[in-house]
Short mmCIF file of C-alpha atoms in Angstrom, two decimals:
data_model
loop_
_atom_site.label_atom_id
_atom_site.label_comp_id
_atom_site.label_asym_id
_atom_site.label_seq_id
_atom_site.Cartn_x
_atom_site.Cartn_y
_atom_site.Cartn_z
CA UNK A 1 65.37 3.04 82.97
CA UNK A 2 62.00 3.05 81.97
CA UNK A 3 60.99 5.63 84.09
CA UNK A 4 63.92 8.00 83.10
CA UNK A 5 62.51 7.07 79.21
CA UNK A 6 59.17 7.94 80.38
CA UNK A 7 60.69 11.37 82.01
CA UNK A 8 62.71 12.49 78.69
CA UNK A 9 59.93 12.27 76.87
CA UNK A 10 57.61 13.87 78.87
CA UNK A 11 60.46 16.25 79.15
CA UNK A 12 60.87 16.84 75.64
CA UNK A 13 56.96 17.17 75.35
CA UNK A 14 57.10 20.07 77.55
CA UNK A 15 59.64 21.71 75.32
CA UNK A 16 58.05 21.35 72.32
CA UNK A 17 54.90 22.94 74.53
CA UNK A 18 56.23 26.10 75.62
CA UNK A 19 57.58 27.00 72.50
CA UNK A 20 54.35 26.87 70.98
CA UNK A 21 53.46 29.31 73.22
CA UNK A 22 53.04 32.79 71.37
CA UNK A 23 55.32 35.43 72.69
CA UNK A 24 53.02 38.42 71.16
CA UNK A 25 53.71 40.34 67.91
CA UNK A 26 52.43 43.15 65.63
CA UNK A 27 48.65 44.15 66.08
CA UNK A 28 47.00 42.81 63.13
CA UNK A 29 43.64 44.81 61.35
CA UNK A 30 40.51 43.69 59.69
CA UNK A 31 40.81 39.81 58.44
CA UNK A 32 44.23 39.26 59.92
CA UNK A 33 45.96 41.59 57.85
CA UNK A 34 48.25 44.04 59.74
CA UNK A 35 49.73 47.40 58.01
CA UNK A 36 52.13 49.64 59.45
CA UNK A 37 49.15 52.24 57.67
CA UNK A 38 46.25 51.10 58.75
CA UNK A 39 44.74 48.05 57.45
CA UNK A 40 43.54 46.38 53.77
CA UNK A 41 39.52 46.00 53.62
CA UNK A 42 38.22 44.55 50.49
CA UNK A 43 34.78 43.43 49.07
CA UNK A 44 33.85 42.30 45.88
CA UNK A 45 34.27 45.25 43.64
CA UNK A 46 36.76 47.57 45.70
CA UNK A 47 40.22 47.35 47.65
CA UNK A 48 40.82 50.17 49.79
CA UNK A 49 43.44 50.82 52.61
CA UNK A 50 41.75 52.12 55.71
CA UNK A 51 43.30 54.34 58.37
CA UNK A 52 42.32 55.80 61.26
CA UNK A 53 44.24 58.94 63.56
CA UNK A 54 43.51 60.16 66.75
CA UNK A 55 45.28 62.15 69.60
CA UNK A 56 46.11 60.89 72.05
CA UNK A 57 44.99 62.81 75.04
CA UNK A 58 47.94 61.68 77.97
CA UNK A 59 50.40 63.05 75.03
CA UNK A 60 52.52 66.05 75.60
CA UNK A 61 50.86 69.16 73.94
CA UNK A 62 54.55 70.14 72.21
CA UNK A 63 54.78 66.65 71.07
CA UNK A 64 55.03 66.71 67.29
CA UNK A 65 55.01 63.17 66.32
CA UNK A 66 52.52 61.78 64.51
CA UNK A 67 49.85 59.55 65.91
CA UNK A 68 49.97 55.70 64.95
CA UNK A 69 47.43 54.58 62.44
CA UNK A 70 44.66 52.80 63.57
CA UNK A 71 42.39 50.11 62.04
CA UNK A 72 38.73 49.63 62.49
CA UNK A 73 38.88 48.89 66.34
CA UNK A 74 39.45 52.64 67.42
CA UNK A 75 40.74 52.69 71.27
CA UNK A 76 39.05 56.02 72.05
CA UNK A 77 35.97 58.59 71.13
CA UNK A 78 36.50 62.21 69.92
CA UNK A 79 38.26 63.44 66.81
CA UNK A 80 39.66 61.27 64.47
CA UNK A 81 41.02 61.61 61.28
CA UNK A 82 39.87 58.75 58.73
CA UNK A 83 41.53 58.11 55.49
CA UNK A 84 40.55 55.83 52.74
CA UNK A 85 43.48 55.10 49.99
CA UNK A 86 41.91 54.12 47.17
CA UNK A 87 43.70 51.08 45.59
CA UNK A 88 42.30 50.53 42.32
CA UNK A 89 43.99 52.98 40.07
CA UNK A 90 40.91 52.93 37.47
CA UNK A 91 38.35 54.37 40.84
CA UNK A 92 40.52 57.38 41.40
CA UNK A 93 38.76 58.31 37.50
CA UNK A 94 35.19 58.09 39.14
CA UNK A 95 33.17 60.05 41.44
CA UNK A 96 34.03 58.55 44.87
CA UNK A 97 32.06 59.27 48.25
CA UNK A 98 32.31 58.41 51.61
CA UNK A 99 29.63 58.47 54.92
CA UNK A 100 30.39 57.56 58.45
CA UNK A 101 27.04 56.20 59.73
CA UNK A 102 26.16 55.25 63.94
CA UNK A 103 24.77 51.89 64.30
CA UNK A 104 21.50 53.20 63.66
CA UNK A 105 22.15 54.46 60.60
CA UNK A 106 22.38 58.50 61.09
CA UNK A 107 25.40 59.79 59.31
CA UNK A 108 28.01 61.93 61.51
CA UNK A 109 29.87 62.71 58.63
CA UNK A 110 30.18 62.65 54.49
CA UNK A 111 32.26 63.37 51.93
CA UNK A 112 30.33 64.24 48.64
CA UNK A 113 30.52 62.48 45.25
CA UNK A 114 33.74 63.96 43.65
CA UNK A 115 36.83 62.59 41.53
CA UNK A 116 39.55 61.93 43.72
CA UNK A 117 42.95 62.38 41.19
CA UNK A 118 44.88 61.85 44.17
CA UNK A 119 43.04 58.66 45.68
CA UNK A 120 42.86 59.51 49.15
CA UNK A 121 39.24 60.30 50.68
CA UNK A 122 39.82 62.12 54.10
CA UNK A 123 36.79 62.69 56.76
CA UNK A 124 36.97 64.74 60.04
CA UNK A 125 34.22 62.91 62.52
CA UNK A 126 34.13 63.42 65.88
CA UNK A 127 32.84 60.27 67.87
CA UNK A 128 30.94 61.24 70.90
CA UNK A 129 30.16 58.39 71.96
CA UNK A 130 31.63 54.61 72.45
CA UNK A 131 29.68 51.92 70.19
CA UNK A 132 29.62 50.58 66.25
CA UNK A 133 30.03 52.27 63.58
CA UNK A 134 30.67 52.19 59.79
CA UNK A 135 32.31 53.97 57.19
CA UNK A 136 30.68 53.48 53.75
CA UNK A 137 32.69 53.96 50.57
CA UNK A 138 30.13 54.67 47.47
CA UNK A 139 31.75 54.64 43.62
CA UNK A 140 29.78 55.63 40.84
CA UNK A 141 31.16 53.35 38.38
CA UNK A 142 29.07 52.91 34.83
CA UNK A 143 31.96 49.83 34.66
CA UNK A 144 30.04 47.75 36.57
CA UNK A 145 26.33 48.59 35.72
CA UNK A 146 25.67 48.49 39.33
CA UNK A 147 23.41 50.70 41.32
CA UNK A 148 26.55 52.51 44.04
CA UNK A 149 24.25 51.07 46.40
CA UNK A 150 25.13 47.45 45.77
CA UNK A 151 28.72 48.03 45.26
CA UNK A 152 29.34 50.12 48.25
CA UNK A 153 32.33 48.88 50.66
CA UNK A 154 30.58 49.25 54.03
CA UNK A 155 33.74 49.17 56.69
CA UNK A 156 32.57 48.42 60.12
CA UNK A 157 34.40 50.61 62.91
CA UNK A 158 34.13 49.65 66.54
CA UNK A 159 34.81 53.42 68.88
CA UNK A 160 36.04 52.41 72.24
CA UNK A 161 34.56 48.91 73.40
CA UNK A 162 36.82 46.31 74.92
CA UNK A 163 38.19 43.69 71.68
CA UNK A 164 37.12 40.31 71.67
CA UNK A 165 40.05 37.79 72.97
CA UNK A 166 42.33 37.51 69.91
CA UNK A 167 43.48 34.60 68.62
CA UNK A 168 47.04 34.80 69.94
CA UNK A 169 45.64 34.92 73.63
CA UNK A 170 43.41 32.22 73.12
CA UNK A 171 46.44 30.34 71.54
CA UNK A 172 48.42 31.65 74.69
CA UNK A 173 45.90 30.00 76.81
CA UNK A 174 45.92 27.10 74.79
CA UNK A 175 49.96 26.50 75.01
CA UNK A 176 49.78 27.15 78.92
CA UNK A 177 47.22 24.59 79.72
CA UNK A 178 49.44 21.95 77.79
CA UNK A 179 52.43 23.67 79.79
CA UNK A 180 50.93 22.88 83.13
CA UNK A 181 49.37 19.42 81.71
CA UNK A 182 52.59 18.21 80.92
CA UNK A 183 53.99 19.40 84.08
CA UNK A 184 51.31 17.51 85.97
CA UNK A 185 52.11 13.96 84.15
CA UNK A 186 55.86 14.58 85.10
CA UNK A 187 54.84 14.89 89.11
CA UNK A 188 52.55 11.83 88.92
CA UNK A 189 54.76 10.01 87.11
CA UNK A 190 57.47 10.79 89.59
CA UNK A 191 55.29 9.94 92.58
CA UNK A 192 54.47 6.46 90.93
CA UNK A 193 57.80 5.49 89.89
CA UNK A 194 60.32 7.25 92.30
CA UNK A 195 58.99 4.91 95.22
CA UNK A 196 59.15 1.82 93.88
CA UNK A 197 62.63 2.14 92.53
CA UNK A 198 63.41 3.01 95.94
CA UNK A 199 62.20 0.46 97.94
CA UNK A 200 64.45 -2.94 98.83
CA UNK A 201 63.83 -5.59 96.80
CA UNK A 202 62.35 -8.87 98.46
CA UNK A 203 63.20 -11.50 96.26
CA UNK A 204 66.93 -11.97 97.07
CA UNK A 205 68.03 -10.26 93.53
CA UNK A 206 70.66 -8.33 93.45
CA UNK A 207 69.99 -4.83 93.26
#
C-alpha cells in the first residue's frame, strides 16, 4: 500500500508535469506583445505600431496574397516594406520623420520631416546584408520642449540572424526535464519496492 501511495502520487506529479509543458502558440513581437499587424513599440513620449513586409522568395510569382507582417526580428534580407502607425492621434498634427540606420550608424533609408494626416509613415529599404539595425522615428513636437533628438523612438530591427531561444522553448525544456525526472523516481521507486513486496516473508506471518 505504501508503495502504490508513493506511485499515485508520483503519478499524479507527472500529470501535472506534462501539462505544464507548452504546446507552442502565436509568435509574439517586441516586449511580449504579439499583433496580428506587426507589433506595439513604445518609449516614453511615443506609441507606435511597427510592421514589417517582405516577399517571400519560395512563393509562387501569381500568388496574390499578401505577405504576413513582421516584427522587428525580420527572417530575411532584401526589400521590405516598413510601416510605422502612428498611435497618438495629437502626432499625426506634427512633422513626423523616420531613418533606417545599419549598426554603424549610416542611414539606408529616410523619410523627411512632413505631417502625416493619415498616420502611417511607409519606407522602402532594401537590406543587403544580414545584421542589426534600427528604425528611428523623430517628432517635432513644441509640446514637449524637447530637442527630436531626445524624444526619438529608436526601434531596433534584427535582418536575418538566428533568434535567441524564446521563452516558451526554454519553458519546453524546462517541463521535459521534470517529465523525465519524474519518470526516473517512478523506475527507482519500482526497483526498490517491487522486490521486497515480492519476496517470502521469514517470520511465519501470514502473507
Amino acid at each position: 500500500m505504501k508503495m502504490l501511495s508513493v506511485l499515485i502520487l508520483a503519478a499524479t506529479a507527472l500529470g501535472q508535469a506534462q501539462a505544464s509543458v507548452p504546446l507552442g502558440g502565436n509568435r509574439k513581437g517586441a516586449d511580449g506583445n504579439y499583433d496580428l499587424y506587426g507589433c506595439m513599440l513604445t518609449n516614453d513620449y511615443y506609441v507606435v505600431n511597427f510592421s514589417a513586409y517582405q516577399l517571400d522568395p519560395n512563393q509562387a510569382k501569381d500568388d496574390k496574397s499578401i505577405p504576413q507582417a513582421e516584427c522587428v526580428d525580420l527572417p530575411r534580407v532584401g526589400k521590405t516594406q516598413i510601416s510605422v502607425d502612428l498611435l497618438d492621434l495629437d502626432v499625426r498634427k506634427k512633422p513626423v520623420g523616420l531613418k533606417i540606420l545599419r549598426e554603424d550608424g549610416q542611414v539606408i533609408a529616410e523619410v523627411p520631416m512632413a505631417v502625416v494626416k493619415q498616420g502611417v509613415l511607409t519606407a522602402s529599404v532594401d537590406f543587403k546584408t544580414a545584421g542589426k539595425y534600427q528604425a528611428v522615428l523623430s517628432v517635432q513636437d513644441s509640446d514637449l520642449h524637447t530637442p527630436p533628438e531626445t524624444s526619438a523612438l529608436h526601434m531596433p530591427l534584427t535582418v536575418a540572424m538566428a533568434p535567441p531561444p524564446s521563452a516558451a522553448n526554454a519553458g519546453s525544456a524546462k517541463g521535459l526535464g521534470v517529465v523525465f525526472g519524474v519518470l526516473g523516481l517512478c523506475l527507482a521507486l519500482a526497483a526498490y519496492y517491487i522486490p521486497r513486496l515480492l519476496k517470502p516473508r521469514t517470520d511465519g506471518s501470514p502473507s
